[in-house]
PDB file of C-alpha atoms in Angstrom:
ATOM      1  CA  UNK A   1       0.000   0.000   0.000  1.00 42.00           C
ATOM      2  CA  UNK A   2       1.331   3.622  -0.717  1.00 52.00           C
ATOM      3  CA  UNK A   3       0.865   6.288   1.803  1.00 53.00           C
ATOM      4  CA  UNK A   4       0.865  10.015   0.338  1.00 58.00           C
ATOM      5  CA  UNK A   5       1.141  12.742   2.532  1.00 66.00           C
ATOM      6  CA  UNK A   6      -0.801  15.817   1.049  1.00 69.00           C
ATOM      7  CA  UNK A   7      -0.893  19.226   2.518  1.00 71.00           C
ATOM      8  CA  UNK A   8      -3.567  22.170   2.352  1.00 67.00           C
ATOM      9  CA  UNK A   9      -2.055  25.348   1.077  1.00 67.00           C
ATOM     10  CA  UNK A  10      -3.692  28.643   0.535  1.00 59.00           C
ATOM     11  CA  UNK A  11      -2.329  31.004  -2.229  1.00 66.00           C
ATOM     12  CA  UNK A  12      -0.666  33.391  -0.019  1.00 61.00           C
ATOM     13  CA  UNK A  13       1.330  30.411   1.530  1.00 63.00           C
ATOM     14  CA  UNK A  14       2.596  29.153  -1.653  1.00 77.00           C
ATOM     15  CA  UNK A  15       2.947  31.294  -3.824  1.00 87.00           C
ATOM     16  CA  UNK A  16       3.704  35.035  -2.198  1.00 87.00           C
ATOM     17  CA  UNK A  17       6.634  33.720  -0.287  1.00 87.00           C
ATOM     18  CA  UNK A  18       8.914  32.204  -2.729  1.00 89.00           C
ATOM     19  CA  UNK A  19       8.713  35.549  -4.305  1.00 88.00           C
ATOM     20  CA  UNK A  20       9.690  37.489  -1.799  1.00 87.00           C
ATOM     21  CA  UNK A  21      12.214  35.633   0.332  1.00 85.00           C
ATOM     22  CA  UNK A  22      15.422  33.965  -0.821  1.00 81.00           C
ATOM     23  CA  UNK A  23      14.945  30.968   1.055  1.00 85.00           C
ATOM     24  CA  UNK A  24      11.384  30.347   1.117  1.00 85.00           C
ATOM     25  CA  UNK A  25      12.482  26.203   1.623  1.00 88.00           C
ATOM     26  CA  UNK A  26      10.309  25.394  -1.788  1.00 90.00           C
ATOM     27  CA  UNK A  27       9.270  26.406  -4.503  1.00 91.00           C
ATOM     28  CA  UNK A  28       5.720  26.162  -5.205  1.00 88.00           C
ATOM     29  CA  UNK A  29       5.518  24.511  -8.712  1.00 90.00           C
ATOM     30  CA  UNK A  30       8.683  22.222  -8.328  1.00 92.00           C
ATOM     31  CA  UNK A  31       8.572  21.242  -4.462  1.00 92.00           C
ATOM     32  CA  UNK A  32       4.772  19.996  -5.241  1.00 92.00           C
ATOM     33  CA  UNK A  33       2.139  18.387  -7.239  1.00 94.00           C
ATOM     34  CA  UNK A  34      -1.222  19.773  -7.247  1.00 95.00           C
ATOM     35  CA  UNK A  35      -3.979  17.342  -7.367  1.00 96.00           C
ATOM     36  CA  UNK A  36      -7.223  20.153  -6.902  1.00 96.00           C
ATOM     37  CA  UNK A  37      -8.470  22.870  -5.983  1.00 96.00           C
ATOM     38  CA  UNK A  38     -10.882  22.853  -2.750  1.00 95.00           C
ATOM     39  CA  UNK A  39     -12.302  26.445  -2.600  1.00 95.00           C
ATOM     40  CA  UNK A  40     -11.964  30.285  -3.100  1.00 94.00           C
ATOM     41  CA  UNK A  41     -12.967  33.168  -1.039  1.00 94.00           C
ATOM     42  CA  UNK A  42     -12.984  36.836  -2.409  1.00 95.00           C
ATOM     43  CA  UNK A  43     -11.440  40.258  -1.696  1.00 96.00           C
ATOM     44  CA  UNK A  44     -13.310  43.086  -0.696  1.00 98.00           C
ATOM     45  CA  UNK A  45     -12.252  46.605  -1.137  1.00 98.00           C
ATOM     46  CA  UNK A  46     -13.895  48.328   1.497  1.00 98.00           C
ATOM     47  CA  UNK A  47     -13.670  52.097   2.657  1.00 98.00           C
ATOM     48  CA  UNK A  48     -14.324  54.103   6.207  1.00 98.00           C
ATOM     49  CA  UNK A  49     -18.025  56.044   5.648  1.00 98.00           C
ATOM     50  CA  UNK A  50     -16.521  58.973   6.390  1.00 97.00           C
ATOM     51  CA  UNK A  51     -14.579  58.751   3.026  1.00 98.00           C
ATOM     52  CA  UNK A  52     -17.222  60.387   0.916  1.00 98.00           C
ATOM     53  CA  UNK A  53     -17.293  57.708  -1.656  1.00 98.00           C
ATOM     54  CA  UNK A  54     -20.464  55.119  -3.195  1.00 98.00           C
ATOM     55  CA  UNK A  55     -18.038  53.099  -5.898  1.00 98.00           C
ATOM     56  CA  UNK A  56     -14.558  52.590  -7.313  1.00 98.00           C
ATOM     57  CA  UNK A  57     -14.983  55.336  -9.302  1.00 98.00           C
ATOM     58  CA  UNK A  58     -16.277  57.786  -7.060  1.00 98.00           C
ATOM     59  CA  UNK A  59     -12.721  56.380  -4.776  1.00 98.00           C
ATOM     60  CA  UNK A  60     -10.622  57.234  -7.956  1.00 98.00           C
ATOM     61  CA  UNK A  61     -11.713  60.704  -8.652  1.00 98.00           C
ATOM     62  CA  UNK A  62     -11.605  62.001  -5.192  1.00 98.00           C
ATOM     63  CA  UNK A  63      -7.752  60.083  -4.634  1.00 98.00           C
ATOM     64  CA  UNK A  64      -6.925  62.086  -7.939  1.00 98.00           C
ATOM     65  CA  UNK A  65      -8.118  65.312  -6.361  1.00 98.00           C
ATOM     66  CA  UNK A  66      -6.758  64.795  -3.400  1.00 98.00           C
ATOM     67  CA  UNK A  67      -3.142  63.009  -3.769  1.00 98.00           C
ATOM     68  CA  UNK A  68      -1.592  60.980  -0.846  1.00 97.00           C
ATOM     69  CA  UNK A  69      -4.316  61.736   1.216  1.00 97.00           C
ATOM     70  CA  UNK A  70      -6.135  58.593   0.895  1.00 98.00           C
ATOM     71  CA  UNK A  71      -4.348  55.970   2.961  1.00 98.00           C
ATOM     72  CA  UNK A  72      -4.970  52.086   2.687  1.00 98.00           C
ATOM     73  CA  UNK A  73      -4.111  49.571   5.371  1.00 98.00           C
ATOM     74  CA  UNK A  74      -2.678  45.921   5.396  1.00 97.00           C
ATOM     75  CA  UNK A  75      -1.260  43.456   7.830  1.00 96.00           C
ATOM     76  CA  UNK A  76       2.155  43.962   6.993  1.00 94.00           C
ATOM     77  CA  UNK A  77       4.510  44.510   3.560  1.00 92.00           C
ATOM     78  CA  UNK A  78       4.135  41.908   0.933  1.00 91.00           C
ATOM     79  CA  UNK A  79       0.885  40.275   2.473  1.00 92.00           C
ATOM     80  CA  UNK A  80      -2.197  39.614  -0.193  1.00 92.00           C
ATOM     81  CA  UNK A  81      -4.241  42.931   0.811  1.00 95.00           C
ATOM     82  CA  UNK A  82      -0.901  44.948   0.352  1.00 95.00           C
ATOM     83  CA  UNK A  83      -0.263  43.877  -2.772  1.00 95.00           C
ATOM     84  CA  UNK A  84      -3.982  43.959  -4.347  1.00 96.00           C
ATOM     85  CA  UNK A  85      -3.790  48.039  -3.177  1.00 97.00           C
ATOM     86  CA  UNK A  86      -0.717  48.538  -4.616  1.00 96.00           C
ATOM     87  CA  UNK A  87      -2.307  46.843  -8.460  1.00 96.00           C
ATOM     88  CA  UNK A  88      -5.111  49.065  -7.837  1.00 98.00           C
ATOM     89  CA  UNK A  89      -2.947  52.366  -7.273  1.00 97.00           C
ATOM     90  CA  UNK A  90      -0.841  51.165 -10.330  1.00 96.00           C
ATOM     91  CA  UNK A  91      -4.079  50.483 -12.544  1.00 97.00           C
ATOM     92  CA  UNK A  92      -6.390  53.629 -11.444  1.00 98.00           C
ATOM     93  CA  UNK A  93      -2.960  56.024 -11.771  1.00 98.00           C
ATOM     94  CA  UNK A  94      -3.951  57.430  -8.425  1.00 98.00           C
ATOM     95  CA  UNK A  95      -1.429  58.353  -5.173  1.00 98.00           C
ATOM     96  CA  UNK A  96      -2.646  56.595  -2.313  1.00 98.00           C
ATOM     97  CA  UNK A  97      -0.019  55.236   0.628  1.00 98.00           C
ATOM     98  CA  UNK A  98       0.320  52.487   1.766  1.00 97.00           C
ATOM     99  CA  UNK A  99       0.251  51.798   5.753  1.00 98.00           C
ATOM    100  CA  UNK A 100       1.393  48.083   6.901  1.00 97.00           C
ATOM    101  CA  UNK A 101       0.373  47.052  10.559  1.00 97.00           C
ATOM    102  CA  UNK A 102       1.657  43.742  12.436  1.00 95.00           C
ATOM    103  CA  UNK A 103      -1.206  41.715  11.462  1.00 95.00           C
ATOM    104  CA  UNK A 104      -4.409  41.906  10.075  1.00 94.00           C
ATOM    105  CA  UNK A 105      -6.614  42.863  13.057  1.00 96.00           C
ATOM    106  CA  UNK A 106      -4.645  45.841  13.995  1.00 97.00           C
ATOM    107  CA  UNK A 107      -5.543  46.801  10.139  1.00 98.00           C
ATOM    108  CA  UNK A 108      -8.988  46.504  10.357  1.00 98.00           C
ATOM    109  CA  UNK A 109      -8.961  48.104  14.027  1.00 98.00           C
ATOM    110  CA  UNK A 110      -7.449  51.366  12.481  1.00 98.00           C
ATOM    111  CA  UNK A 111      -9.517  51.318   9.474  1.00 98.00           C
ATOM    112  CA  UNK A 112     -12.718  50.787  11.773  1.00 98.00           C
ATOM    113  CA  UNK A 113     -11.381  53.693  13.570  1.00 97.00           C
ATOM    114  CA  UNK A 114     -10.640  56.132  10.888  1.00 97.00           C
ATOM    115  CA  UNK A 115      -7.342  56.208  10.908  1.00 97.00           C
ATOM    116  CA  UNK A 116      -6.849  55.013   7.688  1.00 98.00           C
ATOM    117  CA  UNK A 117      -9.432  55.013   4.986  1.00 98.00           C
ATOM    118  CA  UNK A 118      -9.428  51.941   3.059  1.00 98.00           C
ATOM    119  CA  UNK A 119      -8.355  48.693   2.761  1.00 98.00           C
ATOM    120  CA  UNK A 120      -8.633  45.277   1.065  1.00 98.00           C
ATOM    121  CA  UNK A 121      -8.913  42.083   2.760  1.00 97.00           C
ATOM    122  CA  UNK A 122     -11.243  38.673   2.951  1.00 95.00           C
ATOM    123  CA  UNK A 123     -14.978  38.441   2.722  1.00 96.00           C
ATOM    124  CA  UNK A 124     -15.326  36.421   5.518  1.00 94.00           C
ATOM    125  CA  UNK A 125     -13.554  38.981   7.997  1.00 95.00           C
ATOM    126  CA  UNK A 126     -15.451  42.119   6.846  1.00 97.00           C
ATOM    127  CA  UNK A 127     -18.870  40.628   6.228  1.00 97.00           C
ATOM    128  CA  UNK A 128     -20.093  41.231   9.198  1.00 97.00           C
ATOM    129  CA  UNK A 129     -18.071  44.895   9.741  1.00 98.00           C
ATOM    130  CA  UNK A 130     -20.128  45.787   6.253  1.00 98.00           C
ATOM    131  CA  UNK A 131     -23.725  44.306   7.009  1.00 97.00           C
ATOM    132  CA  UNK A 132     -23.516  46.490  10.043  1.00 97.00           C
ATOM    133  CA  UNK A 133     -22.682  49.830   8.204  1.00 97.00           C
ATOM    134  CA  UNK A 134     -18.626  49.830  10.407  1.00 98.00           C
ATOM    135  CA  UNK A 135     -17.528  50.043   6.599  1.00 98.00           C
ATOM    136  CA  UNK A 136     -18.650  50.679   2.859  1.00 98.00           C
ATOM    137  CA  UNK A 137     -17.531  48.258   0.343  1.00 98.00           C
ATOM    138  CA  UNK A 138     -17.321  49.484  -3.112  1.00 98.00           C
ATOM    139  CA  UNK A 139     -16.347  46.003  -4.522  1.00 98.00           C
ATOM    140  CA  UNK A 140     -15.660  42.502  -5.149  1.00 98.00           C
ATOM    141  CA  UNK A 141     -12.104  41.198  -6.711  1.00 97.00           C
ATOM    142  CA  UNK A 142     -13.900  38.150  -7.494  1.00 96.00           C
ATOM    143  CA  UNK A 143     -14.197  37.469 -11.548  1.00 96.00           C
ATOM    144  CA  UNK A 144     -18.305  37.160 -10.518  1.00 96.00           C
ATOM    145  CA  UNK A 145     -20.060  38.505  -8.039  1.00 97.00           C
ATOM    146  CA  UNK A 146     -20.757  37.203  -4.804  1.00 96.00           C
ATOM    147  CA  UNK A 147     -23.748  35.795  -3.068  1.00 94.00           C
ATOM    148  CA  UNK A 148     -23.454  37.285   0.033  1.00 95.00           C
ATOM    149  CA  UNK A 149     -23.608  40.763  -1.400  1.00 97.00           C
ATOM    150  CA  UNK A 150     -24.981  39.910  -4.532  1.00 97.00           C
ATOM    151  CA  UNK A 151     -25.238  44.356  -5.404  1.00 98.00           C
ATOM    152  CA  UNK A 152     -21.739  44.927  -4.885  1.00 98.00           C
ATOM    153  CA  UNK A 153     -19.910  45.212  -8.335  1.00 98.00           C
ATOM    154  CA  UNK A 154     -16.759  43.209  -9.055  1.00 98.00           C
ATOM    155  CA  UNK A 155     -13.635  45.359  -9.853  1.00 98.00           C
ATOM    156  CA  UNK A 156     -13.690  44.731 -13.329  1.00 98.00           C
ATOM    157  CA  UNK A 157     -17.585  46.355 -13.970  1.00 98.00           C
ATOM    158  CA  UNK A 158     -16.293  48.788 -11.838  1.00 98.00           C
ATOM    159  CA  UNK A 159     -13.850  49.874 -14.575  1.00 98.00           C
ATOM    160  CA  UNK A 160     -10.811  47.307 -14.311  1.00 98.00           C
ATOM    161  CA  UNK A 161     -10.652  44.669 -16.732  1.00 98.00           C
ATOM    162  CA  UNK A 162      -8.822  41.438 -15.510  1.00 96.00           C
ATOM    163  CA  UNK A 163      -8.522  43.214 -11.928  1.00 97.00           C
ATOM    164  CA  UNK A 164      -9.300  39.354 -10.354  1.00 96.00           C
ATOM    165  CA  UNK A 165      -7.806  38.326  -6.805  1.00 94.00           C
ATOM    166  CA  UNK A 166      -9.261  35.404  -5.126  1.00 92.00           C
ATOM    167  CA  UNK A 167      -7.799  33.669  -1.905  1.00 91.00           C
ATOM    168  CA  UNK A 168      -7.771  30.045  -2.661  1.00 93.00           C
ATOM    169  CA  UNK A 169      -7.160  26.698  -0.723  1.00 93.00           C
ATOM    170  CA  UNK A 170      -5.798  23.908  -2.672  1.00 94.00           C
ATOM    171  CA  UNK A 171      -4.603  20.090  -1.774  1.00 94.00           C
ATOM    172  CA  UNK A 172      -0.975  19.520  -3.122  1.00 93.00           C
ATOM    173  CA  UNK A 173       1.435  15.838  -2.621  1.00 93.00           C
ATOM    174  CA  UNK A 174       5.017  15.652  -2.073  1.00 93.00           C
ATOM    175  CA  UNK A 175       6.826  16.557  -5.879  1.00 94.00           C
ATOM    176  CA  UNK A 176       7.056  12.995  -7.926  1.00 94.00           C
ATOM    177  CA  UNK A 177       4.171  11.372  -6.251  1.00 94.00           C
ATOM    178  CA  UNK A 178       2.801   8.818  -8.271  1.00 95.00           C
ATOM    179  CA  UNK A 179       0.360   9.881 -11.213  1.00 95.00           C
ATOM    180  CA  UNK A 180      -2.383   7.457 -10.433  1.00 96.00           C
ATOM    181  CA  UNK A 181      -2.200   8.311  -6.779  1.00 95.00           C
ATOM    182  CA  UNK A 182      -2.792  11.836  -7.754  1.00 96.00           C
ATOM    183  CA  UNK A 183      -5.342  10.671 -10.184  1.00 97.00           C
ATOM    184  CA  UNK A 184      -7.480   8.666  -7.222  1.00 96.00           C
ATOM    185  CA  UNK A 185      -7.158  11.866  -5.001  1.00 95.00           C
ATOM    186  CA  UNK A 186      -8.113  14.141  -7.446  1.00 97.00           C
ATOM    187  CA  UNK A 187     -11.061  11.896  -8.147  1.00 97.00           C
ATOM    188  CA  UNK A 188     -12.164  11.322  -4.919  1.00 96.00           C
ATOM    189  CA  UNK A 189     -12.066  14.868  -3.949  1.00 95.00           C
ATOM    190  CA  UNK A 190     -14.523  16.367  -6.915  1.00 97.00           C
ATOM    191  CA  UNK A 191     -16.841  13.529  -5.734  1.00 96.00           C
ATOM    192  CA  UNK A 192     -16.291  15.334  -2.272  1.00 95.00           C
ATOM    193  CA  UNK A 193     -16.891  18.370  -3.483  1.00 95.00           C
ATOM    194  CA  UNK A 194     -19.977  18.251  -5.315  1.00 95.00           C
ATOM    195  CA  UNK A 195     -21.812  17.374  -2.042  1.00 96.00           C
ATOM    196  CA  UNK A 196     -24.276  19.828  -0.700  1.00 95.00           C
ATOM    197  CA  UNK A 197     -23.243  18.996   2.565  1.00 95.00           C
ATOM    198  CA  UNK A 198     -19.665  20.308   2.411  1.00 94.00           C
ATOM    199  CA  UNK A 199     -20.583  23.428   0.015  1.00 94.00           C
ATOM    200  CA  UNK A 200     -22.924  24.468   3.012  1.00 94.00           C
ATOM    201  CA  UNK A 201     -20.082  24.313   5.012  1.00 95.00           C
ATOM    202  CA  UNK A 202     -17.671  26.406   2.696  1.00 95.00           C
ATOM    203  CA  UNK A 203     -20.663  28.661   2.419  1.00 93.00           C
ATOM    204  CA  UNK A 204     -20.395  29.364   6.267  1.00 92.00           C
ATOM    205  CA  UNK A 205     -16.815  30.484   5.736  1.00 92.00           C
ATOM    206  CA  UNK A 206     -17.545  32.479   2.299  1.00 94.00           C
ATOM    207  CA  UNK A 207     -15.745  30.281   0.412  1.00 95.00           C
ATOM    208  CA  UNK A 208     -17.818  28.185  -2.562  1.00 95.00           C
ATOM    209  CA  UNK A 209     -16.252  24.815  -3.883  1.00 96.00           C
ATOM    210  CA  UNK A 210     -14.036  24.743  -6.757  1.00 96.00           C
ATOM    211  CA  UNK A 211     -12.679  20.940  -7.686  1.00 97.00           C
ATOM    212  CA  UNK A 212     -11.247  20.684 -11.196  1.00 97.00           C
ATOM    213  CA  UNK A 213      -8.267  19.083 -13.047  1.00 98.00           C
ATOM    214  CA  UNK A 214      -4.550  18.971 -11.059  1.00 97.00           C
ATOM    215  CA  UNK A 215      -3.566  20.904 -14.775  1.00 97.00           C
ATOM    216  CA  UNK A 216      -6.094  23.997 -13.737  1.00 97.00           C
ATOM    217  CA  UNK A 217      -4.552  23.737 -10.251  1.00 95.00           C
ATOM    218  CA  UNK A 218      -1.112  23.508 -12.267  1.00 95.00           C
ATOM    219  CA  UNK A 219      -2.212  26.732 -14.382  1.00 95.00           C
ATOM    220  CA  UNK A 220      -3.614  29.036 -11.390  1.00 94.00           C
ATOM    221  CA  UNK A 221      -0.334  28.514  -9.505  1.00 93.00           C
ATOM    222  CA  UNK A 222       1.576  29.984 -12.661  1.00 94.00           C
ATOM    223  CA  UNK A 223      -1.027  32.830 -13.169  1.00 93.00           C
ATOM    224  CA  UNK A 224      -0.341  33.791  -9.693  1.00 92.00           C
ATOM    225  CA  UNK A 225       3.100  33.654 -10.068  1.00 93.00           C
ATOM    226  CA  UNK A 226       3.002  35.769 -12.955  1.00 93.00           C
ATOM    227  CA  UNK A 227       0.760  37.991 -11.426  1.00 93.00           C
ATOM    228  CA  UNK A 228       2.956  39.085  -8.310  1.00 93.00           C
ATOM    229  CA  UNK A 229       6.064  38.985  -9.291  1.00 93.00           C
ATOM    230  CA  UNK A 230       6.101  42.102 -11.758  1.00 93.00           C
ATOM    231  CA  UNK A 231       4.417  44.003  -9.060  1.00 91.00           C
ATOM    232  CA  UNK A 232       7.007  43.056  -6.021  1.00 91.00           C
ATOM    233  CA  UNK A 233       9.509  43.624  -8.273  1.00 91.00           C
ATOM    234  CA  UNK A 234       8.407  47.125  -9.008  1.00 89.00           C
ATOM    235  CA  UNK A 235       7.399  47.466  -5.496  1.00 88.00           C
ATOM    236  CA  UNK A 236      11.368  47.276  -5.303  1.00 86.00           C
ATOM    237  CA  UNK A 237      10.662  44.462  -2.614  1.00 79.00           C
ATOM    238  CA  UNK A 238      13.870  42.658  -2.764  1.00 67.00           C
ATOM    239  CA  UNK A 239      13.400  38.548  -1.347  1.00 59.00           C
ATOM    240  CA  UNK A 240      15.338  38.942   2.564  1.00 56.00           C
TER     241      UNK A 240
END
């Protein structure tokens, strides 16, 4: 009998640090072999009410006429949210800074506190903060939009084509595992998968099932990949 040990990875884990640290211990297309994906959450941009802003556009013209007053918050340089602001300055041509905090919830705490005025970060954390009018969220960075706030525009009918960023949890083996073990898995996971029993769950954590080929796992890796890189690297992050 052959035992495989697989691990769960979310996007951020395997494919942001790699990218920016020299010795990240793997790399995430040659230290692996992805046999699905599980799920994906989306991105919200969201903004304090006081920011006198209704949509993405609205946000753009007022950073224009007001540059590098409009700060947005992350948990720290190089994390997801960090990055997805800094594509959005870059695509809207607007001067917005950047403030990193230790951590996410220190983030959101200064954000909920006016401090700074915008941010981007999960569905599942600001959900609640938006349902209860804390914060305003002007979109979605998912390619659809999403049922739990089935109004709010995506980013790209908001005026940014391709402008996608979803947080995604995948099941990967050990590099050079056997093709028909990865076969079985992969398998036996979309049967998983498709049961409404486990997409009620993922619902509960705004995620929604994905499943798939280990080749579209294989190809979302690489679009990630070629997605951050150009922007770290004009970021000027250097890998530590």
């Amino acid at each position: 009998m052959t035992v495989t040990r697989c691990s769960i990875r979310a996007r951020a884990d395997s494919c942001l640090p790699p990218i920016l640290q020299k010795n990240a211990g793997y790399d995430p297309l040659a230290s692996y072999d992805p046999i699905v994906l599980v799920a994906q959450s989306s991105n919200l941009m969201v903004v304090h009410p006081s920011l006198p802003v209704n949509s993405v556009q609205e946000l753009v013209a007022y950073a224009k006429a007001n540059p590098g007053k409009v700060n947005f918050s992350s948990g720290g340089i190089g994390v997801l949210p960090h990055l997805i602001g800094e594509w959005f300055k870059s695509a809207a041509s607007i001067d917005i800074v950047h403030v990193p905090y230790r951590g996410g919830g220190p983030s959101i705490n200064d954000l909920l506190a006016g401090q700074v005025q915008m941010t981007f970060e999960g569905t599942s954390v600001l959900l609640p903060l938006i349902r209860s009018g804390t914060l305003r969220a002007l979109a979605t960075t998912s390619a659809t939009r999403i049922a739990e706030l089935p109004n709010l525009p995506t980013m790209i009918e908001s005026g940014f084509p391709g402008f996608v960023s979803t947080s995604w949890t995948g099941l990967l083996a050990p590099a050079r595992t056997p093709g028909e073990v990865i076969d079985r898995l992969n398998t036996q996971m979309n049967e998983g998968l498709r049961s409404a029993e486990l997409e009620s769950a993922l619902a509960k954590l705004s995620n929604q099932p994905l499943g798939g080929t280990p080749h579209d796992f294989t190809q979302l890796i690489k679009s990630d990949i070629g997605k951050w890189a150009p922007i770290v690297k004009g970021l000027g992050l250097k890998p530590d």
